[in-house]
Short mmCIF file of C-alpha atoms in Angstrom, two decimals:
data_model
loop_
_atom_site.label_atom_id
_atom_site.label_comp_id
_atom_site.label_asym_id
_atom_site.label_seq_id
_atom_site.Cartn_x
_atom_site.Cartn_y
_atom_site.Cartn_z
CA MET W 30 27.30 -69.06 23.86
CA MET W 31 27.21 -72.66 22.64
CA ARG W 32 26.30 -71.45 19.19
CA PHE W 33 29.22 -69.05 19.24
CA LEU W 34 31.59 -71.83 20.20
CA ILE W 35 30.41 -74.04 17.37
CA LEU W 36 30.74 -71.21 14.89
CA PHE W 37 34.16 -70.42 16.19
CA SER W 38 35.35 -74.05 15.87
CA LEU W 39 33.96 -74.12 12.36
CA LEU W 40 35.90 -71.02 11.48
CA LEU W 41 39.07 -72.65 12.81
CA THR W 42 38.81 -75.33 10.10
CA PHE W 43 39.41 -72.61 7.52
CA VAL W 44 42.79 -71.88 9.06
CA VAL W 45 44.31 -75.28 8.32
CA PRO W 46 44.88 -74.98 4.51
CA VAL W 47 46.75 -71.71 5.04
CA HIS W 48 49.29 -73.42 7.22
CA ALA W 49 49.64 -76.28 4.77
CA GLY W 50 51.02 -73.85 2.17
CA ILE W 51 53.98 -72.79 4.23
CA GLU W 52 57.24 -74.57 3.50
CA VAL W 53 59.02 -76.02 6.44
CA HIS W 54 62.76 -76.25 6.31
CA LYS W 55 64.37 -78.07 9.22
CA PHE W 56 68.03 -77.43 9.80
CA THR W 57 70.39 -79.17 12.20
CA THR W 58 72.04 -75.96 13.32
CA PRO W 59 70.75 -72.37 13.55
CA GLU W 60 73.82 -71.35 11.64
CA GLN W 61 72.67 -73.35 8.62
CA GLU W 62 69.26 -71.74 8.81
CA ALA W 63 70.81 -68.27 8.87
CA ARG W 64 72.92 -69.13 5.80
CA PHE W 65 69.84 -70.42 4.03
CA LYS W 66 67.97 -67.21 4.81
CA LYS W 67 70.86 -65.01 3.72
CA LEU W 68 71.47 -66.93 0.46
CA THR W 69 67.82 -67.00 -0.66
CA GLU W 70 67.66 -63.29 0.03
CA GLU W 71 70.65 -62.58 -2.13
CA LEU W 72 69.52 -64.65 -5.14
CA ARG W 73 67.12 -63.37 -7.70
CA CYS W 74 64.06 -65.28 -8.87
CA LEU W 75 64.20 -65.29 -12.66
CA VAL W 76 60.48 -65.69 -13.18
CA CYS W 77 59.47 -62.59 -11.22
CA GLN W 78 62.65 -60.61 -11.66
CA ASN W 79 62.18 -58.07 -8.91
CA GLN W 80 61.84 -60.62 -6.19
CA ASN W 81 64.44 -62.72 -4.48
CA LEU W 82 64.25 -66.47 -3.97
CA ALA W 83 63.12 -66.08 -0.41
CA ASP W 84 60.04 -64.03 -1.20
CA SER W 85 58.93 -65.51 -4.53
CA THR W 86 56.07 -67.98 -4.72
CA ALA W 87 56.88 -68.99 -8.31
CA PRO W 88 57.34 -72.77 -8.79
CA LEU W 89 60.94 -72.23 -10.03
CA ALA W 90 61.84 -70.27 -6.93
CA LYS W 91 60.34 -72.96 -4.76
CA GLN W 92 62.40 -75.59 -6.53
CA LEU W 93 65.57 -73.58 -6.27
CA ARG W 94 64.89 -72.97 -2.57
CA GLU W 95 64.65 -76.73 -2.21
CA ASP W 96 67.94 -77.15 -4.05
CA ALA W 97 69.61 -74.59 -1.84
CA TYR W 98 68.13 -76.23 1.24
CA GLU W 99 69.38 -79.70 0.26
CA MET W 100 72.85 -78.36 -0.53
CA ILE W 101 73.14 -76.55 2.79
CA ARG W 102 71.93 -79.63 4.69
CA ASN W 103 74.46 -81.70 2.89
CA GLY W 104 77.20 -79.38 4.11
CA LYS W 105 77.89 -77.45 0.96
CA SER W 106 79.46 -73.98 1.37
CA ASP W 107 77.76 -70.70 0.42
CA LYS W 108 80.09 -70.48 -2.56
CA GLU W 109 79.07 -73.89 -3.84
CA VAL W 110 75.39 -72.94 -3.69
CA ILE W 111 76.05 -69.62 -5.44
CA ASP W 112 78.20 -71.36 -8.07
CA PHE W 113 75.35 -73.87 -8.71
CA MET W 114 72.95 -71.00 -9.40
CA VAL W 115 75.39 -68.87 -11.45
CA GLN W 116 76.48 -71.85 -13.55
CA ARG W 117 72.83 -72.36 -14.59
CA TYR W 118 71.34 -68.91 -14.66
CA GLY W 119 74.35 -66.60 -15.05
CA ASP W 120 75.39 -63.53 -13.01
CA PHE W 121 71.86 -62.26 -13.37
CA VAL W 122 70.74 -64.36 -10.38
CA LEU W 123 73.04 -62.34 -8.14
CA TYR W 124 71.59 -59.16 -6.71
CA SER W 125 75.13 -57.87 -6.27
CA PRO W 126 76.99 -58.74 -9.47
CA PRO W 127 80.67 -59.70 -9.30
CA LEU W 128 83.39 -57.17 -10.23
CA LYS W 129 84.78 -58.22 -13.63
CA PRO W 130 85.48 -56.53 -16.98
CA THR W 131 81.83 -56.66 -18.19
CA THR W 132 80.63 -55.06 -14.98
CA TYR W 133 83.26 -52.35 -14.56
CA VAL W 134 80.94 -49.68 -15.99
CA LEU W 135 78.21 -50.79 -13.53
CA TRP W 136 80.45 -50.59 -10.49
CA ILE W 137 82.66 -47.66 -11.35
CA GLY W 138 80.28 -45.63 -13.55
CA PRO W 139 78.44 -43.81 -10.74
CA PHE W 140 81.69 -42.68 -9.12
CA VAL W 141 83.00 -41.39 -12.50
CA LEU W 142 79.76 -39.45 -12.95
CA LEU W 143 80.01 -38.06 -9.44
CA LEU W 144 83.59 -36.91 -10.06
CA LEU W 145 82.58 -35.30 -13.35
CA ALA W 146 79.73 -33.49 -11.61
CA VAL W 147 82.05 -32.12 -8.93
CA ILE W 148 84.55 -30.91 -11.54
CA ILE W 149 81.86 -29.16 -13.53
CA LEU W 150 80.44 -27.57 -10.40
CA GLN W 151 83.89 -26.27 -9.42
CA LEU W 152 84.42 -24.80 -12.91
CA ILE W 153 81.07 -22.95 -12.69
CA ILE W 154 81.84 -21.61 -9.24
CA ARG W 155 85.27 -20.44 -10.23
CA ARG W 156 83.95 -18.72 -13.37
CA SER W 157 81.27 -16.82 -11.49
CA ARG W 158 83.77 -15.71 -8.87
CA ASN W 159 86.18 -14.32 -11.43
CA LYS W 160 83.48 -12.33 -13.17
CA THR W 161 84.14 -8.60 -12.82
CA VAL W 162 81.07 -6.51 -12.73
CA THR W 163 81.23 -3.26 -14.73
CA ILE W 164 78.76 -0.55 -13.99
CA ASP W 165 78.64 2.72 -15.96
CA ASN W 166 78.06 6.00 -14.20
CA ASN W 167 74.35 6.29 -15.12
CA GLU W 168 73.56 3.02 -13.48
CA PHE W 169 75.65 3.85 -10.48
CA GLU W 170 73.73 7.09 -10.07
CA LYS W 171 70.39 5.22 -10.38
CA ALA W 172 71.45 2.74 -7.74
CA ARG W 173 72.51 5.51 -5.42
CA LYS W 174 69.14 7.22 -5.77
CA LEU W 175 67.27 3.93 -5.13
CA LEU W 176 69.19 3.44 -1.97
CA ALA W 177 68.45 6.96 -0.82
CA GLY W 178 64.79 6.41 -1.54
CA GLU W 179 64.58 9.32 -4.02
CA ASP W 180 63.30 7.30 -6.96
CA GLU W 181 59.69 7.12 -5.91
CA LYS W 182 59.16 10.85 -5.91
CA MET U 12 71.00 -19.42 -27.09
CA ASN U 13 74.30 -21.12 -26.34
CA ARG U 14 73.39 -21.70 -22.65
CA TYR U 15 70.50 -23.94 -23.68
CA VAL U 16 72.55 -26.20 -25.93
CA ILE U 17 74.16 -28.27 -23.16
CA PRO U 18 70.99 -28.91 -21.08
CA ILE U 19 69.09 -29.88 -24.23
CA ALA U 20 71.88 -32.20 -25.29
CA ILE U 21 71.92 -33.84 -21.85
CA PHE U 22 68.16 -34.17 -21.97
CA ALA U 23 68.26 -35.75 -25.41
CA VAL U 24 70.90 -38.26 -24.24
CA LEU U 25 68.75 -39.17 -21.23
CA VAL U 26 65.66 -39.63 -23.41
CA VAL U 27 67.60 -41.96 -25.75
CA LEU U 28 69.02 -43.99 -22.86
CA LEU U 29 65.62 -44.30 -21.25
CA GLY U 30 64.10 -45.29 -24.59
CA VAL U 31 66.73 -48.04 -25.07
CA GLY U 32 66.19 -49.24 -21.49
CA LEU U 33 62.44 -49.50 -21.97
CA THR U 34 62.66 -51.43 -25.20
CA ILE U 35 65.17 -54.00 -23.96
CA ASN U 36 63.40 -57.23 -22.98
CA PRO U 37 64.36 -57.93 -19.34
CA ARG U 38 63.63 -61.64 -19.88
CA ASN U 39 66.36 -61.90 -22.49
CA VAL U 40 68.90 -62.95 -19.94
CA PRO U 41 72.07 -64.16 -21.70
CA SER U 42 72.45 -67.87 -21.21
CA PRO U 43 75.64 -68.78 -19.37
CA PHE U 44 75.76 -72.01 -21.38
CA ILE U 45 76.51 -70.43 -24.79
CA GLY U 46 79.94 -71.65 -25.83
CA LYS U 47 79.91 -74.30 -23.10
CA PRO U 48 79.28 -78.08 -23.27
CA ALA U 49 75.62 -79.11 -23.10
CA PRO U 50 74.67 -80.02 -19.54
CA HIS U 51 74.38 -83.75 -18.93
CA PHE U 52 71.12 -85.69 -18.78
CA ASP U 53 70.23 -89.36 -18.92
CA LEU U 54 66.51 -89.84 -19.55
CA ILE U 55 64.27 -92.61 -20.78
CA SER U 56 62.41 -91.75 -23.97
CA MET U 57 58.63 -91.37 -23.62
CA ASP U 58 57.88 -92.81 -27.02
CA PHE U 59 60.51 -95.62 -26.94
CA PRO U 60 60.61 -96.82 -23.33
CA ASP U 61 63.58 -99.11 -23.95
CA GLN U 62 65.81 -96.21 -25.06
CA ARG U 63 67.90 -93.86 -22.95
CA MET U 64 69.16 -90.59 -24.29
CA THR U 65 72.23 -88.60 -23.30
CA PRO U 66 73.90 -85.61 -24.97
CA GLN U 67 76.98 -87.90 -25.59
CA LYS U 68 74.88 -90.08 -27.94
CA LEU U 69 74.19 -87.05 -30.09
CA LEU U 70 77.77 -86.01 -30.59
CA GLY U 71 78.69 -85.58 -34.24
CA ARG U 72 75.50 -83.96 -35.34
CA PRO U 73 73.86 -80.64 -34.54
CA TRP U 74 70.63 -80.95 -32.60
CA VAL U 75 67.98 -78.86 -30.91
CA LEU U 76 66.57 -79.18 -27.41
CA ASN U 77 63.08 -77.68 -27.17
CA VAL U 78 61.54 -77.47 -23.70
CA PHE U 79 57.81 -77.78 -23.70
CA ALA U 80 54.82 -78.78 -21.55
CA SER U 81 51.14 -79.38 -22.03
CA TRP U 82 50.41 -76.86 -19.31
CA CYS U 83 52.23 -74.09 -21.17
CA PRO U 84 49.91 -72.06 -23.44
CA THR U 85 52.78 -70.43 -25.44
CA CYS U 86 54.14 -73.86 -26.38
CA GLY U 87 51.18 -74.45 -28.69
CA ASP U 88 51.89 -71.14 -30.44
CA GLU U 89 55.34 -72.15 -31.60
CA VAL U 90 54.46 -75.65 -32.94
CA PRO U 91 54.40 -74.38 -36.56
CA GLN U 92 57.88 -72.94 -36.19
CA VAL U 93 59.23 -76.00 -34.39
CA SER U 94 57.72 -78.25 -37.10
CA GLU U 95 59.40 -76.19 -39.79
CA LEU U 96 62.70 -76.43 -37.86
CA SER U 97 62.25 -80.20 -37.51
CA ARG U 98 62.57 -80.50 -41.28
CA HIS U 99 66.16 -79.26 -41.06
CA VAL U 100 67.51 -80.66 -37.82
CA LEU U 101 66.88 -83.27 -35.18
CA ILE U 102 64.78 -81.90 -32.36
CA ILE U 103 64.57 -83.47 -28.89
CA GLY U 104 61.55 -82.39 -26.88
CA LEU U 105 62.10 -82.04 -23.16
CA ASN U 106 58.74 -82.38 -21.54
CA LYS U 107 59.03 -80.33 -18.38
CA GLU U 108 57.13 -81.40 -15.27
CA ASP U 109 54.25 -82.92 -17.16
CA GLU U 110 52.09 -86.02 -17.03
CA GLU U 111 52.61 -88.52 -19.81
CA ALA U 112 48.92 -88.81 -20.69
CA LYS U 113 48.46 -85.04 -20.80
CA ALA U 114 51.62 -84.58 -22.89
CA LYS U 115 50.47 -87.26 -25.39
CA ALA U 116 47.04 -85.66 -25.70
CA TRP U 117 48.71 -82.30 -26.26
CA LEU U 118 50.90 -83.75 -28.98
CA GLN U 119 47.86 -85.33 -30.64
CA GLN U 120 46.16 -81.98 -30.66
CA HIS U 121 49.06 -79.82 -31.85
CA GLY U 122 51.18 -82.26 -33.85
CA ASN U 123 54.46 -83.83 -32.84
CA PRO U 124 57.54 -82.15 -34.29
CA TYR U 125 59.98 -84.10 -32.05
CA ALA U 126 62.29 -86.95 -33.04
CA MET U 127 62.24 -88.00 -29.41
CA ILE U 128 60.47 -86.87 -26.28
CA LEU U 129 62.22 -87.01 -22.92
CA PRO U 130 60.09 -86.57 -19.83
CA ASP U 131 61.67 -84.33 -17.18
CA LYS U 132 59.19 -85.27 -14.46
CA ASP U 133 60.81 -83.54 -11.46
CA GLY U 134 62.26 -80.65 -13.50
CA LYS U 135 65.82 -81.39 -12.42
CA VAL U 136 67.21 -81.55 -15.97
CA SER U 137 65.46 -78.26 -16.75
CA ILE U 138 67.23 -76.64 -13.79
CA ASP U 139 70.58 -78.08 -14.97
CA TRP U 140 69.93 -76.41 -18.33
CA GLY U 141 69.06 -73.09 -16.64
CA VAL U 142 65.49 -73.24 -17.98
CA TYR U 143 63.24 -70.76 -16.16
CA ALA U 144 60.39 -70.33 -18.57
CA VAL U 145 58.70 -72.59 -21.12
CA PRO U 146 59.17 -72.83 -24.09
CA GLU U 147 62.93 -72.53 -24.41
CA THR U 148 65.02 -73.63 -27.36
CA PHE U 149 68.71 -74.61 -27.38
CA ILE U 150 70.90 -75.37 -30.39
CA ILE U 151 73.84 -77.69 -29.83
CA ASP U 152 76.62 -78.18 -32.36
CA LYS U 153 78.45 -81.34 -33.49
CA LYS U 154 80.94 -81.08 -30.68
CA GLY U 155 78.22 -80.90 -28.05
CA ILE U 156 78.62 -77.15 -27.40
CA VAL U 157 75.56 -75.03 -26.78
CA ARG U 158 75.56 -72.36 -29.49
CA TYR U 159 72.25 -70.60 -29.19
CA LYS U 160 69.25 -70.21 -26.90
CA TYR U 161 65.85 -68.66 -27.42
CA LEU U 162 63.40 -67.96 -24.61
CA GLY U 163 59.72 -68.04 -25.45
CA ALA U 164 57.85 -69.00 -28.58
CA ILE U 165 60.10 -68.71 -31.65
CA PRO U 166 58.86 -65.94 -33.98
CA ASP U 167 58.89 -66.56 -37.73
CA GLN U 168 61.42 -63.82 -38.25
CA GLU U 169 63.89 -65.34 -35.72
CA LEU U 170 63.50 -68.73 -37.36
CA ARG U 171 64.27 -67.45 -40.86
CA ASN U 172 66.93 -64.82 -40.03
CA LYS U 173 68.87 -66.50 -37.25
CA ILE U 174 68.01 -70.09 -36.46
CA LEU U 175 67.89 -71.70 -39.92
CA PRO U 176 71.12 -69.95 -41.10
CA LEU U 177 72.83 -71.10 -37.87
CA ILE U 178 71.63 -74.70 -38.45
CA GLN U 179 73.11 -74.54 -41.94
CA GLU U 180 76.36 -73.19 -40.57
CA LEU U 181 76.55 -75.96 -37.89
CA MET U 182 75.85 -78.68 -40.46
CA ALA U 183 78.83 -77.48 -42.47
CA GLU U 184 81.20 -77.48 -39.51
CA PRO U 185 83.58 -80.40 -39.09
CA ALA U 186 82.51 -82.95 -36.44
#
């Protein structure tokens, strides 16, 4: 039992460095913390482009998190934090890009495509409805026999 | 025959779009600084500790800001291109989050193409310039406007076809 306890306490020493790696951000109000979380989730890390600032472990993301943290603590608004990032890294840092002439295609494009698809679908349906089927007498006779079950014999 | 034309055409368009999408470099993010004034900095030169450098002091001449670090392997690769460029224009080296001794050893090893080296110890100036990878190269015109940015080591082709002609153009512009 004693040996187990010693082993266990030795194992505990391995735990410490893991905790040291976690960033601690202290906020004065829970509202600030919520804003920090939301902002870092909405901003893209440019080094690892498919991650947001909140998840990324890249040094740049860490530094930008610190900047966002400082700004929020100093009472800056969400817009000021976002402007700080966009001014330096462009619209690309935003996961949801703003609506402006260069992004019209991005925002409206899918709806235009959907509309086109609906129009084409309707055209196809209408055309197939209007199709009149012409059957000559021979075929008609054949079909009649099939239905009566006379064909097999 | 006719009924296959449209699906094949749509398929071809999709293939082309996909091909273009795959060959675009996702790291080539357009810099928001192009056409805007160079972000401010005020740093003490590494090689001349009694001198401070700001973008204002460089007004009236085109110049290049090249961000480098001794910990960045790609930076060594572009030294020949940066040296070539330094024969045509003034280059300021921004030494990003580095130690002075390491930076100096690196310059000894690779050669020093910079007219002046500015240490950006905490990386704040780099963030103000929107730097997110090293090396990065900015070209600033006589009026202090950022005109060009390249991300990564400058290839020979880019240097000959784009950068050097642009430097020539900027030299000819009125101050």
